[in-house]
Amino acid sequence: MPDSTNKYYLTTPIYYVNAAPHIGHTYTTLAADTIRRFKRMQGFDAVLTTGTDEHGLKIERSARKTGKSPSEFTTIVSDEFRRQWKLLGLVDADTNPQDRFIRTTDPRHVQTVQELFLRNQENGYIYKRSYTGMYDVGEETFVQGAKPGDVSPVNGQPLEEVTEENYFFRLSAFQQPLLDLYTGQPDFVQPDFRRNEVMRFVEGGLEDLSISRGSISWGIPLPTDDGQVFYVWFDALSSYYTAVDGEGRWPADLHLIGKEILRFHAVYWPAFLMGAGWPIPRKVFAHGWLLFENDKMSKSRGNIVRAEPIHQVMGIEGLRYFLLREIPFGHDGSFSYDALVQRFNSDLANGLGNLASRTLSMIHQYRGGAVPAPPAGEDSALAAAAAQAIATAADGYEKFEFSRALEGIWTLISHVDKFIVERKPWTLAKADGPESAALLDDTLYGAAEALRVVAALCAPVLPATAQRLWDLLGCGASSTLPSQVRDVAWSSLQWGQLPAGSTVGTLADTPLFPRLKPEEVIPRMRELEAETAVAQARLLGKEPEPAEAPAVASETVTLSPPLADEITIDDFVKVDIRVGLVLSAEPVPKADKLLHLKVDIGEAQPREIVAGIALAYKPEQLIGRKICVVANLAPRKLRGLTSNGMLLAASLEGGSPVLAAFLEEVPVGARLK
RNA sequence: GGGCCCUUAGCUCAGCGGUUAGAGCAGCGGACUCAUAAUCCGUUGGUCGUAGGUUCAAAUCCUACAGGGCCUACCA
């Protein structure tokens, strides 16, 4: 049995292949890579899994639209993710033994999923039940309480009525065990405010979950019923297990995820595992979203950002630094090209890059390129600052507070800059006498040694830069230090380990981080971004989005849901739409969106109608207005009130409804046809 | 409707009961020259969302309100 005490296993989500990689995927993945690198330096045998989630009706349809088989289609997109992570130096399962890339279409994965199911079945947590409901194809989920004709609350696509025998997981049985988990293991869900959310959700009661789908073929078949395939989440979550199956690495130490998939990881997944009697992961950490200049990134807004263009212009390390330094990890954060370039210039070019440049240059000019020995005796004035930086960075990384860790490291950089100015090595170099020479030695050694510490501390976030700096300082060639900075052990990192006499390199021609001109670099990134968007669209077999799509135009183009199935005039005349006059309107208690209306449609008594328009209209705006009412719709209870009809309003996804109205006078009760 | 979080300098944030409220960036003035028009020093800038309350003491605790965000129920 492999020893599991010094192992650390973390995962990113496996990404859904219905979209090509964008900066949100990159954010999660680079954070995971940073954690993995830190854990490695702490002495853990750290393994990182990422991958692609490839099953489901949505994928099946996307594939078909492009004229490909699901298998061909998912391979193309999966390879794109793989290529991307390799290009950005994040995950490369081909060459790095610490990396895993799992696809849910991997044959090995079938076993895991079926096994997880069978264990749950043995333990009595699976049962079969007939179910009719409205199915949201996009979300691959039934929408509770929905009726024929409804659209998806998430994406506005029409729902489909599906009746089938499904296998259900007794999620309801796990309410108490889950609550015990959250209380017994308070850091199971992080950050704390997410834990609160999850706990309240679970306290509100859990309904059993359908975990199989009939009438879908693109999925993993149930071992007991080949007419059904597994629900995508049951399938996808299990991949974390498959990726390290047989390695003795389960349970995972950390699932790093975005906040939008918290429930699946913090509620469903541990419940599935408990049901099977398998160990549950130790921690789920949900980070926030990247907003684009404080707007949600979305295709319809045309403001999606991808990592590759940024990588091409400033290098991936600039992006890594920016995202981890600028945004407190766990919270939503704003991405903007201005802030990106600003951070790059002030912290990386002027800060770390310039310090390295001036230090190496002085060692060359004053000491022939060899690190001088510090005078024996008292500690360098920088030793305390370095110790402080080591402690702050370790604590920050440990808690995933990357911005705090980096802030601590940059405090040291700033100390060194001050130190150099105070010592004035350029004056010492001109002065005669052994005292000046000794002070100059001490100064140069201090600066170089501080940079060595900085290189080690930065290594999780800036791996390539750290290694370059490490080599420039001659550490890689020394006999007492590891040749790779990533092999430095945190526990032994301390002041004074840079051997005197090390030969240092030079940065004269190729600065660590060349200062960027925003007016040149930002347009360049935007240009490449547009090209990448087109290339990705082509890859997915979709119509390329218009480059730099203006918000208004794209909303009308991309947000309008596809047409419903064709109907005949006979179908249409079944719907009786009347002109009605709103007599009264009042809010419905305990409902944000509902208004209770009395509408005269020419009948003896006014109709009572409950409508979900409270966010768009105030009651007093409606009274006296003429509206359109579907008069022969079956009554329905809503929040305790019966609604006898439906009023017509237009809306787009997420937008507020706009009531249909007339420009000319119309008599109440007139029928629309 | 129920619940959670946030609101501190122009910007991003730290401080979470105890000296005159901090950092970085941006701005302004100066110094220096080893360095990537860099760095260093000095400096401008805040009624800590608003109003009450608890306390010897509140940005920090409590209540209400306003604005922003999120989870959840209700869109026939």
XYZ file of C-alpha atoms (C1' of nucleotides) in Angstrom:
749
model
C 0.000 0.000 0.000
C 1.547 3.311 -1.000
C 2.186 5.748 1.782
C -0.439 8.466 1.612
C 0.866 10.753 4.310
C 3.044 12.874 2.079
C 0.737 12.802 -0.917
C -1.354 15.743 -1.975
C -4.019 15.403 -4.621
C -5.890 18.353 -6.070
C -8.204 18.856 -8.995
C -9.568 21.536 -11.235
C -13.065 20.962 -12.550
C -13.144 18.903 -15.689
C -14.223 21.394 -18.278
C -17.316 20.984 -20.384
C -16.388 20.608 -24.034
C -19.238 22.702 -25.300
C -16.997 25.766 -25.199
C -13.358 26.381 -25.937
C -11.043 27.474 -23.143
C -11.301 31.067 -21.959
C -9.705 33.017 -19.161
C -12.100 31.628 -16.547
C -10.823 28.114 -17.190
C -7.288 29.439 -17.152
C -7.820 31.201 -13.842
C -8.848 28.019 -12.062
C -6.148 25.975 -13.692
C -3.304 28.351 -12.965
C -4.410 28.710 -9.355
C -4.417 24.928 -9.059
C -0.988 24.778 -10.647
C 0.273 27.343 -8.141
C -1.054 25.355 -5.195
C 0.460 22.199 -6.584
C 3.860 23.846 -6.959
C 3.701 25.180 -3.424
C 2.746 21.790 -2.026
C 5.615 20.244 -3.898
C 8.032 22.693 -2.315
C 6.566 21.744 1.038
C 7.673 18.224 0.343
C 4.409 16.716 -0.840
C 4.138 14.335 -3.717
C 1.542 16.602 -5.315
C -0.606 15.504 -8.222
C -2.946 17.713 -10.197
C -5.853 16.503 -12.294
C -7.718 18.443 -14.913
C -9.656 17.192 -17.893
C -12.785 17.385 -19.934
C -16.411 16.560 -19.324
C -17.741 15.165 -22.569
C -21.089 13.435 -22.192
C -24.668 14.574 -22.453
C -27.357 15.553 -24.850
C -25.987 19.049 -25.323
C -22.685 17.698 -26.566
C -24.411 15.140 -28.742
C -26.353 17.931 -30.420
C -23.396 20.259 -30.748
C -21.482 17.488 -32.447
C -24.295 16.755 -34.824
C -24.631 20.403 -35.766
C -21.039 20.388 -36.918
C -21.548 17.165 -38.826
C -19.265 15.196 -36.565
C -19.787 12.242 -34.318
C -19.809 13.025 -30.614
C -16.585 11.143 -30.290
C -14.821 13.158 -32.997
C -16.225 16.418 -31.707
C -15.256 15.896 -28.075
C -11.788 14.802 -29.050
C -11.228 18.010 -30.974
C -12.302 20.203 -28.082
C -10.620 18.077 -25.446
C -7.376 18.294 -27.400
C -7.770 22.040 -27.524
C -7.889 22.172 -23.723
C -4.919 19.867 -23.534
C -2.987 21.992 -26.017
C -3.892 25.140 -24.136
C -2.659 23.910 -20.743
C 0.512 22.644 -22.297
C 1.121 25.925 -24.092
C 0.595 27.878 -20.882
C 2.817 25.534 -18.923
C 0.050 24.493 -16.564
C -0.722 20.831 -17.091
C 1.025 18.455 -19.415
C 0.096 14.870 -18.740
C 2.270 13.651 -21.601
C 5.544 14.679 -20.058
C 4.912 15.482 -16.397
C 4.347 12.465 -14.148
C 2.598 14.714 -11.598
C -0.104 15.701 -14.083
C -3.312 13.924 -14.982
C -5.671 14.767 -17.798
C -8.871 12.780 -17.578
C -11.631 12.563 -20.158
C -15.018 11.249 -19.142
C -14.953 9.255 -22.358
C -11.880 7.401 -21.137
C -12.741 3.674 -20.999
C -11.250 3.443 -17.497
C -13.813 5.942 -16.335
C -16.763 3.698 -17.188
C -15.671 1.326 -14.465
C -15.510 3.992 -11.796
C -18.946 5.360 -12.553
C -20.574 1.952 -12.695
C -18.816 0.862 -9.545
C -19.914 3.984 -7.675
C -23.460 3.278 -8.784
C -23.375 -0.392 -7.837
C -22.018 0.346 -4.373
C -24.798 2.850 -3.838
C -27.311 0.320 -5.088
C -26.025 -2.365 -2.735
C -26.363 0.048 0.125
C -29.957 0.804 -0.773
C -29.543 4.342 -2.029
C -30.780 3.712 -5.559
C -34.356 3.151 -6.673
C -36.274 3.290 -9.910
C -39.222 5.545 -10.497
C -41.254 6.765 -13.421
C -40.912 10.437 -13.931
C -42.487 12.960 -16.241
C -41.105 16.406 -16.330
C -39.869 19.288 -18.334
C -36.297 18.737 -19.324
C -33.817 21.511 -19.864
C -31.503 20.169 -22.521
C -28.918 22.886 -22.063
C -28.564 22.268 -18.345
C -29.261 18.526 -18.589
C -31.675 18.735 -15.738
C -35.382 18.566 -15.068
C -36.971 21.863 -14.178
C -39.262 21.356 -11.232
C -42.740 22.779 -11.526
C -42.318 23.623 -15.192
C -45.101 23.157 -17.716
C -45.145 22.471 -21.440
C -44.261 25.594 -23.362
C -41.929 26.929 -20.702
C -38.423 27.966 -21.468
C -35.290 27.274 -19.509
C -34.814 29.660 -16.613
C -31.117 29.572 -17.343
C -30.745 29.918 -21.069
C -34.182 30.632 -22.466
C -34.322 27.534 -24.641
C -37.679 25.749 -24.826
C -38.055 22.900 -22.361
C -38.874 19.435 -23.574
C -41.431 17.168 -21.969
C -39.854 13.854 -21.086
C -41.391 10.822 -19.446
C -39.124 8.041 -18.439
C -38.205 5.502 -15.864
C -35.242 6.874 -14.044
C -32.881 5.692 -11.398
C -32.915 7.917 -8.375
C -30.293 8.540 -5.753
C -31.623 8.892 -2.216
C -30.089 12.282 -1.629
C -32.756 12.926 1.003
C -31.110 10.343 3.227
C -27.938 12.411 3.384
C -29.230 15.652 4.796
C -28.002 14.899 8.299
C -24.732 13.200 7.313
C -23.893 16.199 5.143
C -24.682 18.673 7.889
C -22.529 16.604 10.228
C -19.755 16.796 7.668
C -19.951 20.597 7.455
C -19.944 21.005 11.220
C -17.417 18.294 11.977
C -15.040 19.463 9.277
C -15.547 23.228 9.193
C -13.069 23.826 6.399
C -14.606 21.240 4.093
C -16.237 24.068 2.168
C -14.207 27.222 1.752
C -14.387 30.194 1.874
C -16.600 30.436 4.960
C -19.337 32.422 3.311
C -19.749 29.652 0.751
C -20.002 27.138 3.539
C -22.883 29.126 5.006
C -24.646 29.048 1.667
C -24.250 25.318 1.317
C -25.394 24.624 4.846
C -28.527 26.664 4.441
C -29.298 24.932 1.195
C -28.986 21.528 2.810
C -30.936 22.590 5.891
C -33.760 23.527 3.549
C -34.221 19.863 2.683
C -32.894 17.648 -0.074
C -34.913 15.923 -2.749
C -33.868 12.669 -4.298
C -31.936 13.091 -7.472
C -32.454 11.433 -10.789
C -29.069 10.088 -11.800
C -29.920 8.414 -15.070
C -31.349 9.460 -18.401
C -33.163 7.408 -20.997
C -33.384 8.503 -24.609
C -29.819 9.735 -24.526
C -27.161 7.561 -26.024
C -24.071 9.736 -25.513
C -23.150 8.752 -21.994
C -22.020 5.957 -19.749
C -24.579 3.131 -19.673
C -25.985 1.902 -16.406
C -24.591 -1.524 -15.589
C -28.067 -2.731 -14.738
C -30.032 -1.171 -17.570
C -28.472 -0.492 -20.926
C -31.418 1.662 -21.947
C -30.159 4.386 -19.667
C -27.023 6.439 -19.275
C -25.752 8.276 -16.247
C -26.639 11.859 -15.442
C -23.663 13.971 -16.490
C -22.803 15.152 -13.009
C -22.759 11.653 -11.559
C -20.425 10.822 -14.399
C -18.288 13.968 -14.299
C -17.631 14.123 -10.564
C -16.469 10.532 -10.525
C -13.653 11.413 -12.892
C -11.697 12.876 -9.974
C -11.527 9.351 -8.666
C -10.791 7.712 -11.999
C -7.852 9.996 -12.669
C -5.879 8.525 -9.771
C -7.534 5.144 -9.507
C -5.140 2.553 -8.189
C -2.516 5.087 -7.120
C -3.501 5.301 -3.475
C -4.172 9.012 -3.806
C -7.856 9.053 -3.009
C -9.435 10.937 -1.294
C -8.561 14.227 -2.947
C -7.126 16.849 -0.664
C -8.663 19.685 -2.620
C -11.250 20.288 -5.297
C -10.651 23.749 -6.640
C -13.774 25.008 -8.397
C -15.689 28.098 -9.466
C -18.570 29.197 -7.302
C -21.181 28.238 -9.915
C -20.615 24.522 -9.395
C -20.330 24.563 -5.630
C -23.476 22.580 -4.962
C -22.414 19.673 -7.097
C -19.110 19.423 -5.284
C -20.173 20.231 -1.764
C -23.521 18.415 -1.654
C -24.038 15.824 -4.384
C -20.488 14.526 -4.655
C -19.902 13.818 -0.964
C -23.351 12.239 -0.803
C -22.584 9.915 -3.734
C -19.361 8.922 -2.035
C -20.949 8.422 1.363
C -23.596 6.252 -0.251
C -20.908 4.063 -1.736
C -18.888 4.037 1.455
C -15.947 5.656 -0.283
C -13.769 8.296 1.358
C -14.830 11.880 0.738
C -12.497 14.681 -0.327
C -10.942 16.850 2.352
C -11.744 20.261 0.981
C -13.740 22.079 -1.647
C -12.632 25.602 -2.371
C -14.858 27.772 -4.564
C -13.253 30.823 -6.051
C -15.091 33.799 -7.505
C -15.655 34.910 -11.056
C -13.551 37.068 -13.243
C -15.597 39.998 -14.381
C -14.555 42.047 -17.355
C -14.300 45.629 -16.226
C -16.954 44.782 -13.651
C -19.348 43.206 -16.140
C -20.027 39.525 -16.247
C -18.126 37.976 -19.121
C -20.449 36.404 -21.609
C -20.561 35.540 -25.219
C -23.584 37.710 -25.763
C -21.762 40.745 -24.426
C -18.824 39.955 -26.651
C -16.416 40.575 -23.788
C -14.881 37.165 -23.289
C -11.158 37.205 -22.735
C -8.829 34.350 -23.513
C -5.425 33.674 -22.080
C -3.577 32.927 -25.272
C -3.459 36.470 -26.690
C -2.197 37.767 -23.364
C 0.368 35.007 -23.265
C 1.589 35.970 -26.712
C 2.013 39.616 -25.813
C 3.347 39.592 -22.247
C 3.876 35.963 -21.399
C 1.845 33.719 -19.153
C 3.720 34.782 -16.040
C 2.384 38.310 -16.343
C -1.139 36.934 -16.369
C -0.445 34.532 -13.517
C 0.951 37.342 -11.420
C -1.857 39.723 -12.233
C -4.705 37.337 -11.478
C -3.229 36.056 -8.236
C -1.970 39.417 -6.971
C -4.857 41.661 -7.981
C -7.807 39.561 -6.874
C -8.281 38.255 -3.343
C -8.724 34.568 -4.090
C -12.273 33.441 -3.424
C -13.896 36.744 -4.307
C -15.080 37.995 -7.648
C -12.517 40.143 -9.364
C -12.324 42.494 -12.246
C -10.147 41.871 -15.238
C -9.078 44.792 -17.377
C -6.244 45.205 -19.818
C -5.330 48.533 -18.227
C -4.941 47.030 -14.784
C -3.063 44.059 -16.229
C -0.459 46.233 -17.925
C -0.293 48.561 -14.939
C 0.491 45.706 -12.566
C 2.959 44.227 -14.978
C 4.898 47.445 -15.281
C 4.902 48.549 -11.679
C 5.442 45.218 -9.931
C 7.185 42.976 -12.420
C 9.180 45.348 -14.632
C 9.955 48.178 -12.206
C 9.935 45.997 -9.114
C 11.361 42.534 -9.478
C 12.837 42.939 -12.962
C 14.651 46.157 -12.269
C 15.984 44.948 -8.931
C 17.448 41.872 -10.595
C 18.903 44.010 -13.334
C 20.619 46.527 -11.059
C 21.922 43.856 -8.702
C 23.467 41.682 -11.380
C 24.858 44.691 -13.160
C 26.629 45.915 -10.015
C 28.061 42.514 -9.230
C 29.534 42.516 -12.719
C 30.830 46.053 -12.583
C 32.262 45.989 -9.084
C 33.133 42.349 -8.446
C 33.773 40.842 -11.825
C 30.539 38.859 -11.903
C 31.177 36.769 -8.796
C 29.003 37.041 -5.701
C 31.262 38.426 -2.965
C 31.427 36.799 0.461
C 29.630 38.759 3.149
C 31.854 39.861 6.023
C 31.711 37.330 8.828
C 29.969 38.287 12.004
C 26.746 40.222 12.104
C 23.697 39.353 10.053
C 22.775 41.270 6.976
C 20.323 44.071 7.521
C 18.075 42.228 5.089
C 17.972 38.901 6.915
C 14.994 39.855 9.081
C 13.011 41.200 6.146
C 13.685 37.986 4.257
C 12.553 35.847 7.188
C 9.394 37.910 7.405
C 8.713 37.449 3.691
C 9.226 33.703 3.959
C 6.748 33.478 6.815
C 4.124 35.671 5.155
C 4.374 33.901 1.834
C 4.147 30.449 3.401
C 1.098 31.422 5.393
C -0.547 33.087 2.405
C 0.000 30.133 0.085
C -1.153 27.699 2.729
C -4.469 29.537 3.015
C -4.739 30.147 -0.726
C -4.427 33.863 -0.051
C -2.176 34.392 -3.017
C -2.440 38.152 -3.060
C -1.251 38.314 0.526
C 1.633 35.956 -0.183
C 2.750 38.066 -3.123
C 2.333 41.274 -1.210
C 4.690 39.886 1.413
C 7.277 38.966 -1.190
C 7.088 42.399 -2.783
C 7.618 43.985 0.599
C 10.998 42.288 0.629
C 11.761 43.530 -2.882
C 10.966 47.030 -1.768
C 13.255 46.616 1.259
C 16.112 45.632 -0.992
C 15.611 48.648 -3.240
C 15.726 50.915 -0.203
C 18.733 49.072 1.151
C 20.667 49.612 -2.060
C 19.959 53.322 -2.107
C 21.000 53.671 1.541
C 24.274 51.805 1.018
C 25.097 53.596 -2.241
C 27.273 50.825 -3.656
C 28.334 53.109 -6.536
C 29.935 55.425 -3.979
C 31.483 52.576 -2.032
C 33.012 51.251 -5.229
C 34.862 54.501 -5.790
C 36.043 54.826 -2.209
C 39.349 53.400 -1.023
C 39.950 51.239 2.004
C 38.959 47.834 3.323
C 35.933 49.155 5.185
C 34.245 50.388 2.037
C 35.146 47.176 0.271
C 33.635 45.083 3.056
C 30.485 47.179 3.100
C 30.205 46.873 -0.666
C 30.597 43.087 -0.383
C 27.909 42.984 2.262
C 25.592 45.107 0.151
C 25.997 43.084 -3.003
C 25.732 39.791 -1.215
C 22.604 40.975 0.597
C 20.889 42.043 -2.589
C 21.785 38.824 -4.382
C 20.766 36.626 -1.499
C 17.480 38.470 -1.112
C 16.820 37.872 -4.794
C 17.519 34.184 -4.315
C 14.925 34.087 -1.548
C 12.500 36.017 -3.740
C 13.060 33.534 -6.555
C 12.183 30.632 -4.279
C 9.146 32.388 -2.830
C 7.832 33.364 -6.255
C 8.360 29.952 -7.759
C 4.779 28.720 -7.258
C 3.356 31.749 -9.073
C 6.177 32.595 -11.502
C 7.885 29.275 -12.147
C 9.821 30.232 -15.265
C 10.953 33.602 -13.976
C 11.983 32.083 -10.679
C 14.092 29.484 -12.441
C 15.701 32.080 -14.669
C 16.573 34.224 -11.692
C 17.847 31.164 -9.857
C 20.179 30.398 -12.738
C 21.259 34.017 -13.157
C 22.343 34.064 -9.534
C 24.387 30.954 -10.096
C 22.273 28.857 -7.736
C 21.525 26.233 -10.332
C 25.220 25.575 -10.771
C 26.079 25.473 -7.088
C 26.775 22.247 -5.275
C 24.807 23.147 -2.163
C 21.543 24.260 -3.721
C 19.075 22.347 -5.868
C 19.550 23.030 -9.546
C 15.809 23.552 -9.952
C 14.189 26.217 -7.843
C 11.016 24.109 -7.703
C 13.006 21.557 -5.706
C 13.797 24.032 -2.960
C 12.296 22.820 0.301
C 10.312 25.490 2.107
C 11.250 24.127 5.470
C 14.939 24.680 4.823
C 14.714 28.001 3.017
C 16.565 30.641 5.014
C 18.955 33.530 4.778
C 22.573 32.980 3.848
C 22.449 29.929 1.623
C 23.736 31.599 -1.507
C 27.340 30.447 -1.827
C 29.895 33.237 -2.156
C 31.823 33.066 -5.386
C 28.811 32.093 -7.496
C 29.121 33.389 -11.011
C 26.143 35.493 -11.950
C 24.659 36.025 -15.374
C 23.545 39.208 -17.008
C 20.247 40.737 -18.042
C 21.662 43.421 -20.281
C 19.824 42.427 -23.433
C 16.852 40.504 -22.159
C 15.188 41.962 -19.106
C 13.189 39.676 -16.847
C 10.072 41.688 -17.679
C 10.408 44.340 -20.367
C 8.381 47.428 -19.591
C 5.244 47.523 -21.720
C 3.673 50.497 -23.427
C -0.065 50.252 -22.822
C -0.931 52.138 -25.999
C 0.884 49.536 -28.071
C 0.279 46.408 -26.142
C -3.421 46.678 -25.318
C -4.612 47.109 -28.912
C -2.376 44.209 -29.842
C -3.962 41.972 -27.232
C -7.449 42.976 -28.331
C -6.576 42.250 -31.927
C -5.222 38.808 -31.106
C -8.232 38.215 -28.906
C -10.555 38.760 -31.862
C -8.496 36.389 -33.986
C -8.519 33.745 -31.278
C -12.277 34.036 -30.898
C -12.710 33.335 -34.596
C -10.271 30.431 -34.513
C -12.048 28.860 -31.565
C -15.439 29.256 -33.162
C -14.141 27.541 -36.257
C -12.728 24.753 -34.142
C -16.120 24.150 -32.565
C -17.707 24.263 -35.997
C -19.751 27.283 -35.067
C -20.322 30.473 -36.987
C -17.536 32.827 -36.011
C -18.879 35.535 -33.782
C -18.553 38.994 -35.213
C -15.300 40.429 -33.969
C -15.723 43.107 -31.301
C -19.424 42.439 -31.312
C -21.232 45.438 -29.949
C -23.480 44.539 -27.041
C -26.778 45.587 -28.580
C -26.314 43.858 -31.889
C -25.176 40.617 -30.360
C -28.081 40.499 -27.946
C -30.588 40.443 -30.732
C -28.546 37.943 -32.682
C -27.373 35.457 -30.123
C -29.931 35.682 -27.357
C -33.094 35.148 -29.342
C -34.147 31.567 -28.665
C -34.646 29.204 -31.598
C -38.117 28.941 -33.063
C -40.504 26.433 -31.604
C -41.800 23.615 -33.750
C -44.095 24.533 -36.591
C -47.836 24.484 -35.840
C -50.945 24.655 -37.998
C -53.705 27.223 -37.927
C -55.793 24.645 -36.085
C -53.236 24.601 -33.313
C -53.199 28.354 -33.177
C -56.954 28.859 -32.893
C -56.938 26.758 -29.774
C -55.324 29.709 -28.050
C -57.857 32.381 -27.127
C -56.159 35.719 -26.614
C -58.293 38.680 -25.489
C -57.819 42.355 -24.906
C -58.136 43.071 -21.218
C -58.258 46.194 -19.075
C -56.326 46.103 -15.830
C -58.707 47.100 -13.043
C -56.426 46.533 -10.096
C -52.933 45.353 -9.350
C -51.226 44.525 -6.107
C -48.096 42.715 -5.004
C -48.314 39.093 -3.889
C -47.020 38.561 -0.351
C -43.749 36.644 -0.059
C -43.028 36.856 -3.754
C -40.656 39.248 -5.440
C -41.747 38.765 -8.988
C -45.494 38.277 -8.760
C -48.339 40.756 -9.147
C -51.990 39.900 -8.540
C -54.153 41.531 -11.212
C -57.865 41.875 -11.824
C -58.496 42.202 -15.524
C -61.738 42.988 -17.357
C -61.854 40.948 -20.558
C -65.504 41.576 -21.278
C -66.839 38.856 -18.985
C -69.327 39.262 -16.168
C -66.602 39.078 -13.556
C -63.028 40.372 -13.897
C -60.349 37.733 -14.263
C -57.859 37.216 -11.473
C -54.430 36.726 -12.928
C -51.093 36.268 -11.251
C -48.177 37.425 -13.391
C -44.436 37.432 -12.911
C -43.843 41.044 -13.863
C -43.354 42.734 -10.507
C -39.703 43.499 -11.193
C -40.581 45.383 -14.363
C -43.854 47.121 -13.488
C -45.211 48.867 -10.448
C -48.858 48.119 -9.698
C -49.954 51.718 -10.295
C -48.334 51.680 -13.760
C -50.631 48.866 -14.795
C -54.037 50.028 -13.634
C -56.033 51.301 -16.585
C -53.732 49.702 -19.148
C -54.949 47.495 -21.933
C -53.085 44.225 -22.209
C -53.301 40.865 -23.943
C -54.547 37.884 -21.975
C -54.552 34.195 -22.826
C -58.082 33.558 -21.637
C -58.503 29.820 -22.027
C -55.424 28.630 -20.197
C -56.038 26.127 -17.409
C -56.032 27.816 -13.979
C -52.912 27.410 -11.896
C -52.109 28.109 -8.272
C -49.181 30.399 -7.548
C -48.146 31.374 -4.075
C -51.599 30.410 -2.832
C -53.483 32.486 -5.401
C -55.224 31.067 -8.437
C -54.282 32.545 -11.758
C -57.000 32.332 -14.417
C -55.034 33.203 -17.486
C -51.727 34.516 -18.632
C -50.769 37.907 -19.903
C -48.505 38.336 -22.884
C -45.134 39.918 -22.529
C -41.906 39.768 -24.460
C -38.541 39.189 -22.889
C -35.095 37.930 -23.653
C -32.926 35.765 -21.485
C -32.698 37.290 -18.060
C -34.253 40.528 -19.329
C -37.307 42.126 -17.839
C -40.627 41.428 -19.512
C -42.340 44.060 -21.659
C -46.118 43.882 -21.933
C -47.742 43.603 -25.316
C -49.858 46.720 -25.996
C -51.798 48.506 -28.711
C -51.066 51.772 -30.427
C -54.726 52.382 -31.336
C -57.814 52.119 -29.178
C -59.235 48.602 -28.910
C -62.420 47.394 -27.232
C -62.074 45.247 -24.145
C -62.753 41.579 -24.836
C -61.700 41.678 -28.511
C -60.031 38.473 -29.590
C -56.568 38.458 -31.136
C -56.027 36.346 -34.211
C -40.444 36.479 0.919
C -36.199 33.813 3.647
C -30.834 33.857 4.162
C -25.533 35.265 3.462
C -21.726 38.743 2.054
C -19.905 43.572 0.829
C -19.754 49.245 1.339
C -12.524 52.264 4.520
C -7.889 57.593 0.315
C -8.893 58.639 -7.220
C -8.175 52.765 -7.950
C -7.329 47.638 -5.642
C -7.551 46.292 -0.847
C -5.671 45.547 4.673
C -7.238 46.617 9.569
C -12.422 43.288 12.673
C -12.861 46.598 20.452
C -7.743 50.020 22.687
C -2.162 54.880 20.901
C -2.818 60.672 15.896
C -6.964 54.670 10.417
C -2.823 51.737 6.958
C -0.351 49.434 2.215
C 0.354 49.238 -3.030
C -0.769 51.880 -7.428
C -2.032 56.658 -9.443
C -1.003 62.383 -8.340
C 2.449 66.290 -6.653
C 7.604 68.090 -4.994
C 12.657 66.712 -4.374
C 17.121 63.420 -4.501
C 20.164 60.006 -6.841
C 22.574 57.413 -11.110
C 23.997 50.812 -10.063
C 19.373 49.803 -12.898
C 14.125 48.418 -17.507
C 12.500 57.117 -18.370
C 14.352 52.892 -13.032
C 14.891 53.590 -7.803
C 14.812 56.384 -3.143
C 12.888 60.434 0.076
C 8.963 63.718 1.162
C 3.933 64.918 0.305
C -1.467 65.591 -1.198
C -5.674 62.689 -0.253
C -10.416 59.455 4.213
C -16.918 62.880 8.757
C -14.044 54.183 7.766
C -22.208 53.933 3.254
C -26.244 56.786 6.547
C -28.763 57.176 11.353
C -29.196 55.471 16.143
C -27.409 52.322 20.257
C -23.854 49.347 23.665
C -18.957 50.636 25.916
C -14.191 54.154 29.809
C -13.086 53.244 24.451
C -16.120 51.436 17.851
C -13.962 51.389 11.092
C -14.128 47.183 14.495
C -20.069 44.900 18.542
C -25.828 45.640 18.138
C -30.279 47.758 15.470
C -32.536 50.200 11.400
C -32.037 52.230 6.616
C -29.631 52.975 1.672
C -26.595 51.034 -2.351
C -23.991 46.608 -4.586
C -23.399 41.216 -4.993
C -24.760 36.093 -4.089
C -27.860 31.680 -2.574
C -33.121 30.306 -2.354
C -38.716 30.335 -3.380
C -42.430 32.632 -6.624
C -42.356 34.184 -13.618
C -49.061 30.062 -16.763
